[in-house]
CSV table of C-alpha atoms and ligand atoms in Angstrom, one decimal:
chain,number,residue,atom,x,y,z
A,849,UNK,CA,0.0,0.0,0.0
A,850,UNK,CA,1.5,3.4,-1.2
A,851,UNK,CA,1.6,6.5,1.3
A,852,UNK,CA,-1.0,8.5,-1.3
A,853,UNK,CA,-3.4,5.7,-0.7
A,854,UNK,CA,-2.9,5.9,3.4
A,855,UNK,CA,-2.8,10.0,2.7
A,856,UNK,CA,-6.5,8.9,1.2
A,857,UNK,CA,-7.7,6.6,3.6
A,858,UNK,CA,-7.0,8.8,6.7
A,859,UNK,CA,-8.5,11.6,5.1
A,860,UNK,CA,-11.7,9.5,4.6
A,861,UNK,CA,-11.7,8.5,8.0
A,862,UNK,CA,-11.5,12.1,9.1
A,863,UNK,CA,-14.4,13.2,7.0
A,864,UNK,CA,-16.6,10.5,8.3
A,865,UNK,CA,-15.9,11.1,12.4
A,866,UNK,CA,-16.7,15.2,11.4
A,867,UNK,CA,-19.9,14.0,9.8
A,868,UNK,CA,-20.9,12.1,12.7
A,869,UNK,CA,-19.9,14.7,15.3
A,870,UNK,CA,-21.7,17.4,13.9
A,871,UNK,CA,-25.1,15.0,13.6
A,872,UNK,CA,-24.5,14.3,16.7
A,873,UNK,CA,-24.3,18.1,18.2
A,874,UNK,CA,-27.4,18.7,15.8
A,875,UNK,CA,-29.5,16.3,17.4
A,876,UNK,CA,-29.1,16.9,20.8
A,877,UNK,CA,-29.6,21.1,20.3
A,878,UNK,CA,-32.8,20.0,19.0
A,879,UNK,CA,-33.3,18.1,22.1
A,880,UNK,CA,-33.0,21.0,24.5
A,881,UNK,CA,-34.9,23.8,21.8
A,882,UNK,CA,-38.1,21.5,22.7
A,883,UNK,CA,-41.1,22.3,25.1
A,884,UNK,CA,-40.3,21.7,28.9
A,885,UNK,CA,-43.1,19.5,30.3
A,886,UNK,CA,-43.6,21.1,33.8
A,887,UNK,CA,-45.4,18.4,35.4
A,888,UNK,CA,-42.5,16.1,34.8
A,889,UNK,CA,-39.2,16.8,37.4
A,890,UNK,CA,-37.4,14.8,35.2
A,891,UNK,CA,-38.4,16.3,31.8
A,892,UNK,CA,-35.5,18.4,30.2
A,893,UNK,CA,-32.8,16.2,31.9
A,894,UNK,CA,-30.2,14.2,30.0
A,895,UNK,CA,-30.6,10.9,29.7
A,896,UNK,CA,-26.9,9.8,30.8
A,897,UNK,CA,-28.3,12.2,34.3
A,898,UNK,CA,-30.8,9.6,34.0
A,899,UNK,CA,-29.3,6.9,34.1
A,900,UNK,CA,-27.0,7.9,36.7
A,901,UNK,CA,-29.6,8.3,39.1
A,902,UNK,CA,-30.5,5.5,39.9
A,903,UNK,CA,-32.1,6.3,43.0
A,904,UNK,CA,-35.2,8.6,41.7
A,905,UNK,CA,-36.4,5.7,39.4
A,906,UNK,CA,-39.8,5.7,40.0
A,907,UNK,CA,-40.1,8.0,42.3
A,908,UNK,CA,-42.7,11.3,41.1
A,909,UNK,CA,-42.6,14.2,42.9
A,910,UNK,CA,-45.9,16.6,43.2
A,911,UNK,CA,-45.0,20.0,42.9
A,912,UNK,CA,-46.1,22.2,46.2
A,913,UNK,CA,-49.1,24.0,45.9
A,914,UNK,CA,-48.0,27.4,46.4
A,915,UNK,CA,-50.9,29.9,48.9
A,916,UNK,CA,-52.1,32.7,47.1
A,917,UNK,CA,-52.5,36.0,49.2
A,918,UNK,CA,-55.1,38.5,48.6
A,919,UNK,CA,-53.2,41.6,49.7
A,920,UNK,CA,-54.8,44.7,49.9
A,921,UNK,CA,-52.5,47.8,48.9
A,922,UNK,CA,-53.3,51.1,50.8
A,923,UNK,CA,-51.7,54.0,49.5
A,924,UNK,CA,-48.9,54.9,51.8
A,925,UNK,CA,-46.9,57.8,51.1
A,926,UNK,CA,-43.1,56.6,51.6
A,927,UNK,CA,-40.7,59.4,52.6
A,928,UNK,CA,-37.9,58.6,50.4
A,929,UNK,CA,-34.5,59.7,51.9
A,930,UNK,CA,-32.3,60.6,48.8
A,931,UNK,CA,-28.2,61.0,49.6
A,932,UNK,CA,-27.0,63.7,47.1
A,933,UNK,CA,-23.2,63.1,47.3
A,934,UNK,CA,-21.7,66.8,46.6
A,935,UNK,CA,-18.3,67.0,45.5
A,936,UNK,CA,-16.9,69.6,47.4
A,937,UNK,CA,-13.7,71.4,45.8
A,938,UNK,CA,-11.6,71.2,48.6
A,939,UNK,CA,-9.2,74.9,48.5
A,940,UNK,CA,-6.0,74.5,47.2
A,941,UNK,CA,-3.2,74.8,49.5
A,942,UNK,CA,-2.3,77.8,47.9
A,943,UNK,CA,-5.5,79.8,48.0
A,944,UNK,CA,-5.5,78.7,51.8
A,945,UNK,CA,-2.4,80.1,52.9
A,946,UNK,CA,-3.1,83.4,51.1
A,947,UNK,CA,-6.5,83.8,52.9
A,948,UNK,CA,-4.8,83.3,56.2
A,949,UNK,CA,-2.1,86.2,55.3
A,950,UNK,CA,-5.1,88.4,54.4
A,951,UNK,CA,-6.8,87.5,57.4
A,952,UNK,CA,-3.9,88.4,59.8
A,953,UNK,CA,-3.5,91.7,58.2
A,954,UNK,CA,-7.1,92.5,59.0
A,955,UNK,CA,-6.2,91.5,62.5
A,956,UNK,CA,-3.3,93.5,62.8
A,957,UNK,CA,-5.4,96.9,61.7
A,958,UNK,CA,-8.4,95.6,63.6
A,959,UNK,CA,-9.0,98.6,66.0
A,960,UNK,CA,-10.2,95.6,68.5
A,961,UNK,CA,-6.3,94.5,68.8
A,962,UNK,CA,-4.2,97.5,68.1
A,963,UNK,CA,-6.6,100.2,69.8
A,964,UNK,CA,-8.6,100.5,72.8
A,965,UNK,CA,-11.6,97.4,73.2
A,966,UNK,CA,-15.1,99.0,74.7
A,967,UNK,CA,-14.1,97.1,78.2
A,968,UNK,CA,-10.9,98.4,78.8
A,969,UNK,CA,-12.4,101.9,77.5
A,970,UNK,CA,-14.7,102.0,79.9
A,971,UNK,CA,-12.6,100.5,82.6
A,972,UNK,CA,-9.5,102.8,82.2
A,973,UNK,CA,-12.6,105.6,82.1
A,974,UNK,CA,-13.4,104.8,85.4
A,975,UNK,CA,-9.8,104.5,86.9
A,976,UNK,CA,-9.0,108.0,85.4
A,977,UNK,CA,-12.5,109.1,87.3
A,978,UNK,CA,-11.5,107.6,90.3
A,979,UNK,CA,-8.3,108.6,90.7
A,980,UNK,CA,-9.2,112.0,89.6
A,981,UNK,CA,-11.6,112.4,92.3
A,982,UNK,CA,-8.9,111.5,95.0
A,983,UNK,CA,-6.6,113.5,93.6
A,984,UNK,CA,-8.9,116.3,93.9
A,985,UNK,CA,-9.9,115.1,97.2
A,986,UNK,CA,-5.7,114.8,98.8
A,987,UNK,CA,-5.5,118.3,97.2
A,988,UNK,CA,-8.3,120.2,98.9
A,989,UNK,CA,-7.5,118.3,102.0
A,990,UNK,CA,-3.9,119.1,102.2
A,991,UNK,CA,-5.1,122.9,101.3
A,992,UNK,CA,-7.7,122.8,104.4
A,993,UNK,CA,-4.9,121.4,106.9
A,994,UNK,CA,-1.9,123.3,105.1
A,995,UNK,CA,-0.5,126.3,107.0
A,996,UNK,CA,-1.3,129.5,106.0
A,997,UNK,CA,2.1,131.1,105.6
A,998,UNK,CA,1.1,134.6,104.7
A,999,UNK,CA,-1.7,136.8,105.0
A,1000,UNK,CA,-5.1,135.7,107.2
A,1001,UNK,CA,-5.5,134.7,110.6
A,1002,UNK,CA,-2.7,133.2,111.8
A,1003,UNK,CA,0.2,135.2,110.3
A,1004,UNK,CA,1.0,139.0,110.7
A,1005,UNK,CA,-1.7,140.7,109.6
A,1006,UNK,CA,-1.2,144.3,107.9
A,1007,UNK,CA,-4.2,146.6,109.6
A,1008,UNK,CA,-3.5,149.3,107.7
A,1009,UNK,CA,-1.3,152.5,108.0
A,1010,UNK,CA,-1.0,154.0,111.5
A,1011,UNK,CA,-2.1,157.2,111.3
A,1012,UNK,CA,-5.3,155.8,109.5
A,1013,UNK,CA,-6.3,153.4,112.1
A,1014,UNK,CA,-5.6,156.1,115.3
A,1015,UNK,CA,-7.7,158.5,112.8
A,1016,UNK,CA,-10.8,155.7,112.5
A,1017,UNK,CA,-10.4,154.8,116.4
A,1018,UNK,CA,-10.2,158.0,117.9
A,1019,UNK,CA,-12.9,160.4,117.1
A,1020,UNK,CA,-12.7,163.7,116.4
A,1021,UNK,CA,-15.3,164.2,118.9
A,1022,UNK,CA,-12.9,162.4,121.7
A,1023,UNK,CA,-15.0,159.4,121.3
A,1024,UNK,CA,-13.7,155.8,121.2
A,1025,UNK,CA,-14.3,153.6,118.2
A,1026,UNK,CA,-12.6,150.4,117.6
A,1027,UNK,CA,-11.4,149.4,114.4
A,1028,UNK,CA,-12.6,145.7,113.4
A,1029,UNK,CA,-10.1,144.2,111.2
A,1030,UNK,CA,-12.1,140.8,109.5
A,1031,UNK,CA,-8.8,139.4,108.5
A,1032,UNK,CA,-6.8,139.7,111.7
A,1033,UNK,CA,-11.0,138.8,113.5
A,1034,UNK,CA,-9.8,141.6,116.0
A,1035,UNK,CA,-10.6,145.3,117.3
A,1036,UNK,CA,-8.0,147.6,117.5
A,1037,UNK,CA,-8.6,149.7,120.9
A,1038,UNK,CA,-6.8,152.7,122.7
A,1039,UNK,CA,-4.3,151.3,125.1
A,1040,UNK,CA,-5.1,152.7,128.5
A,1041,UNK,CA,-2.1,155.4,129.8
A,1042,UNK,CA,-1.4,153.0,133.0
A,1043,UNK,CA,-1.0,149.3,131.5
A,1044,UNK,CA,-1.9,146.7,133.4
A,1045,UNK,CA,1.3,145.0,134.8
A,1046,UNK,CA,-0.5,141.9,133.3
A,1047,UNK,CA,0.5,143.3,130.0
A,1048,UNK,CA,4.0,144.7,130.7
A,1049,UNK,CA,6.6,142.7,128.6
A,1050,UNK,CA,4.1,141.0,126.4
A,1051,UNK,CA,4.1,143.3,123.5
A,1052,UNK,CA,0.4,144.1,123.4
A,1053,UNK,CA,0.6,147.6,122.9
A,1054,UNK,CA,2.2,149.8,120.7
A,1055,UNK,CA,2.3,153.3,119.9
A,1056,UNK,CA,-1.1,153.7,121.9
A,1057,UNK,CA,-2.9,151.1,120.4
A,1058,UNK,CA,-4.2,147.7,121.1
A,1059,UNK,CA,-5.9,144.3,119.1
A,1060,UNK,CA,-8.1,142.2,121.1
A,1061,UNK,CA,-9.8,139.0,119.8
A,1062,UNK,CA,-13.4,139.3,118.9
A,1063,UNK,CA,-13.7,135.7,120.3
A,1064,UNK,CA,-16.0,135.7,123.8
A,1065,UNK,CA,-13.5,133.8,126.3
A,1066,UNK,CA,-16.2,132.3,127.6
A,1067,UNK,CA,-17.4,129.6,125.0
A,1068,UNK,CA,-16.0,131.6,121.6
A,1069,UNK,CA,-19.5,134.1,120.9
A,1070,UNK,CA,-18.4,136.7,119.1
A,1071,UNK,CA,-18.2,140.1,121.2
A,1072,UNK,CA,-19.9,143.3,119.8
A,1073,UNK,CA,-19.0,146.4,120.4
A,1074,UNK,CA,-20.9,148.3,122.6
A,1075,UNK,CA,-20.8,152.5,122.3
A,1076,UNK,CA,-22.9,153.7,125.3
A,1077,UNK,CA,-21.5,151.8,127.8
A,1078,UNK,CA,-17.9,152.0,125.9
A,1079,UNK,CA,-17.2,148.4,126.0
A,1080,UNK,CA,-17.4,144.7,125.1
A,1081,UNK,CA,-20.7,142.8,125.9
A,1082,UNK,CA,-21.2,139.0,124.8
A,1083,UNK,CA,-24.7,138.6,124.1
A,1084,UNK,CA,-24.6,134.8,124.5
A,1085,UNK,CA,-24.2,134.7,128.2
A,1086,UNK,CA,-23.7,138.4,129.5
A,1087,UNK,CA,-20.1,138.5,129.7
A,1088,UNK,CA,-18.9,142.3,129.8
A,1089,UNK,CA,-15.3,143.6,129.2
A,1090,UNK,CA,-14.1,146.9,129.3
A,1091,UNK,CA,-13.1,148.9,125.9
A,1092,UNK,CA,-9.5,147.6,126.5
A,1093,UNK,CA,-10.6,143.9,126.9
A,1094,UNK,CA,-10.7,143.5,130.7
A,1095,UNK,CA,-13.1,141.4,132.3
A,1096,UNK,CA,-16.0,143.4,134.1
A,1097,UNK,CA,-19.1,140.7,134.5
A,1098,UNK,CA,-20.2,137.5,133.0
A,1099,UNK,CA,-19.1,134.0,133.3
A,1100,UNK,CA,-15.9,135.0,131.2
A,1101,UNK,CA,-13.3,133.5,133.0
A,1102,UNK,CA,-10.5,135.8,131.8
A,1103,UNK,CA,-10.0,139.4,130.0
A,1104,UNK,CA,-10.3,139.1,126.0
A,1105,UNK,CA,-7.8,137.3,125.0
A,1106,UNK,CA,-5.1,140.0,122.2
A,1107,UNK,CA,-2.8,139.8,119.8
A,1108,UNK,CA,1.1,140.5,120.2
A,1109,UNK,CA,1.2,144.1,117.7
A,1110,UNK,CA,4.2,146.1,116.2
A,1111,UNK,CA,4.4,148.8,114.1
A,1112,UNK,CA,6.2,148.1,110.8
A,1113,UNK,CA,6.8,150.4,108.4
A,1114,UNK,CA,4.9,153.0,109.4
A,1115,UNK,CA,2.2,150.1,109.4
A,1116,UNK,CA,0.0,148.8,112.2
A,1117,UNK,CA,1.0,144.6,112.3
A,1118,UNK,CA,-1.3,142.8,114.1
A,1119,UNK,CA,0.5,139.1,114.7
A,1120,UNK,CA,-2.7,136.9,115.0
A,1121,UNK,CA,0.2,134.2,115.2
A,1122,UNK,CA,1.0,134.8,119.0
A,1123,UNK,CA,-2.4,135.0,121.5
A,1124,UNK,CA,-1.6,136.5,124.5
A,1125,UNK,CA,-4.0,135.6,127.7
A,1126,UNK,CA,-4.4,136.9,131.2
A,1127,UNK,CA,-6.2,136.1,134.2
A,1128,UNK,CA,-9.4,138.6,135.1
A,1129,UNK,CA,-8.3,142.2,135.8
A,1130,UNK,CA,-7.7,143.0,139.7
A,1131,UNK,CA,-8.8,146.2,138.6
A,1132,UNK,CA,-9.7,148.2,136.1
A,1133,UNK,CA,-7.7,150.6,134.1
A,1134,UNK,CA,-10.4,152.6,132.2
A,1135,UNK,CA,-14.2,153.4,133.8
A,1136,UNK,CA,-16.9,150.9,132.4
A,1137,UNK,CA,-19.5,151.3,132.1
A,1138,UNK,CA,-20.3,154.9,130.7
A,1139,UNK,CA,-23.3,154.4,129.9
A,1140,UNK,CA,-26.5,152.2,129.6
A,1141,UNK,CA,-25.8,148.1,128.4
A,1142,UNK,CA,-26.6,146.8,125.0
A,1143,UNK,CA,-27.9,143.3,126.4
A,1144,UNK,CA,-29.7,145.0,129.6
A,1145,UNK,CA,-27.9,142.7,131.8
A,1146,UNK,CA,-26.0,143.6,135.3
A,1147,UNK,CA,-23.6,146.5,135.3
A,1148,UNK,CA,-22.0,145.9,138.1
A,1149,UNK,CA,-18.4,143.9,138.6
A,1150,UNK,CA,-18.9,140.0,140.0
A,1151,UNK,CA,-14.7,140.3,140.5
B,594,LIG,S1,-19.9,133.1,125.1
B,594,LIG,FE1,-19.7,135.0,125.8
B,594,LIG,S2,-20.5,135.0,127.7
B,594,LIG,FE2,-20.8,132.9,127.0
């Protein structure tokens, strides 16, 4: 046998096991393109499946009957919850950073940080107040208690030329009149010709001329002046003094209290500064009284 004729043979061969194969794969697709029987579990299954199972010959299974439920549908409104996933740009890194510079610069002019916030307005307001008012208050204080130095009771006190104040206190008429001075708070009186010795060395008369305190030794009433009786009478308690301060009646329990005077200058210097005070007069050195009382009360001497 030549090789053409095996070439030939094999070839035949071939040709005849395609044949078969393909009638075979025919037949069984029109197998499977068939009707399904329902009723029948086995109906649709391959008949070497068939003959492998060997244990559900004969056996026929019923198909469950399956409930039916009437269900009655009520319209129910159903909220429906829909997620709407945003994309969100997230800032650049750059953008970021230049919003922060901008923001500090805004910061940095903000009045809030480089000025003056309400609070602290309002609270350095009232510090300033308060301070202020006890400022105020040390400095009037320290002016009430503070010495006077110069001029007004307490210091030398300038009553006027001297040949002015013996013109206003003696009269033309040889009447007495005593010059008040306000700022010294004393009457300048004729000295009598025979000084007590109660006065002698004490400087309380000068050049003719006296100052007495108006102040009542009794309990500090200031003493008036009194022209017809020529002389001092309290009219808080009746004390009565002569015109150069000497006690006459009354519970005084002393003469008028006077001033140390000097004559400066051709001035009158009344030195309010240095209070001289004697007991009551043993006698007295001028007549009181001359005349009728201003207060109406006893004219006679209780010494
Ligand atoms: S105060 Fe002057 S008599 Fe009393």
């Amino acid at each position: 046998m030549s090789l053409g004729n095996l070439v030939l043979i094999g070839v035949a061969l071939f040709a005849i096991l395609g044949a078969v194969g393909a009638f075979t794969i025919a037949f069984r697709r029109s197998q499977i393109d068939q009707p399904v029987d329902l009723a029948d579990p086995t109906a649709g299954v391959s008949s070497e499946t068939l003959k492998a199972d060997k244990s559900m010959s004969g056996v026929r299974v019923e198909p469950l009957p399956v409930p039916v439920v009437e269900e009655t549908v009520d319209e129910v409104e159903v909220e429906v919850e829909v997620e709407v996933e945003v994309e969100v740009e997230e800032p650049e890194l750059v953008s970021t950073a230049i919003r922060v510079v901008e923001t500090q610069r805004v910061v940095e002019v903000s009045p809030e940080e480089a000025g003056v916030t309400r609070r602290q307005f309002f609270n350095r307001a009232m510090n300033v107040t308060f301070f202020s008012f006890l400022g105020i208050m040390g400095i009037n204080s320290l002016a009430f208690f503070w010495p006077k130095l110069s001029g007004g009771f307490g210091t030398d006190v300038d009553a006027g030329a001297l040949a002015d104040v013996k013109k206003q206190v003696f009269a033309s008429d040889g009447s007495i009149i005593p010059l008040f001075v306000p700022e010294a708070k004393a009457y300048v009186v004729p000295a009598p010709a025979n000084l007590s010795e109660q006065y002698i060395g004490k400087q309380v008369e000068t050049d003719g001329l006296m100052a007495l305190w108006q102040r009542c030794v009794h309990l500090g009433c200031r003493v008036p002046w009194c022209g017809p009786s020529v002389g001092f009478e309290c009219p808080c308690h009746g004390s009565k003094y002569s015109s150069v301060g000497e006690y006459f009646a009354g519970p005084a329990p002393r003469n008028l209290d006077r001033f140390t005077v000097e004559i400066r200058n051709g001035r009158f210097i009344i030195q309010t500064g240095n209070i001289i005070q004697t007991a009551r007069a043993p006698f007295m050195t001028v007549k009181y009284p001359q005349g009728p009382s201003c207060i109406g009360a006893s004219t006679t001497s209780e010494a």
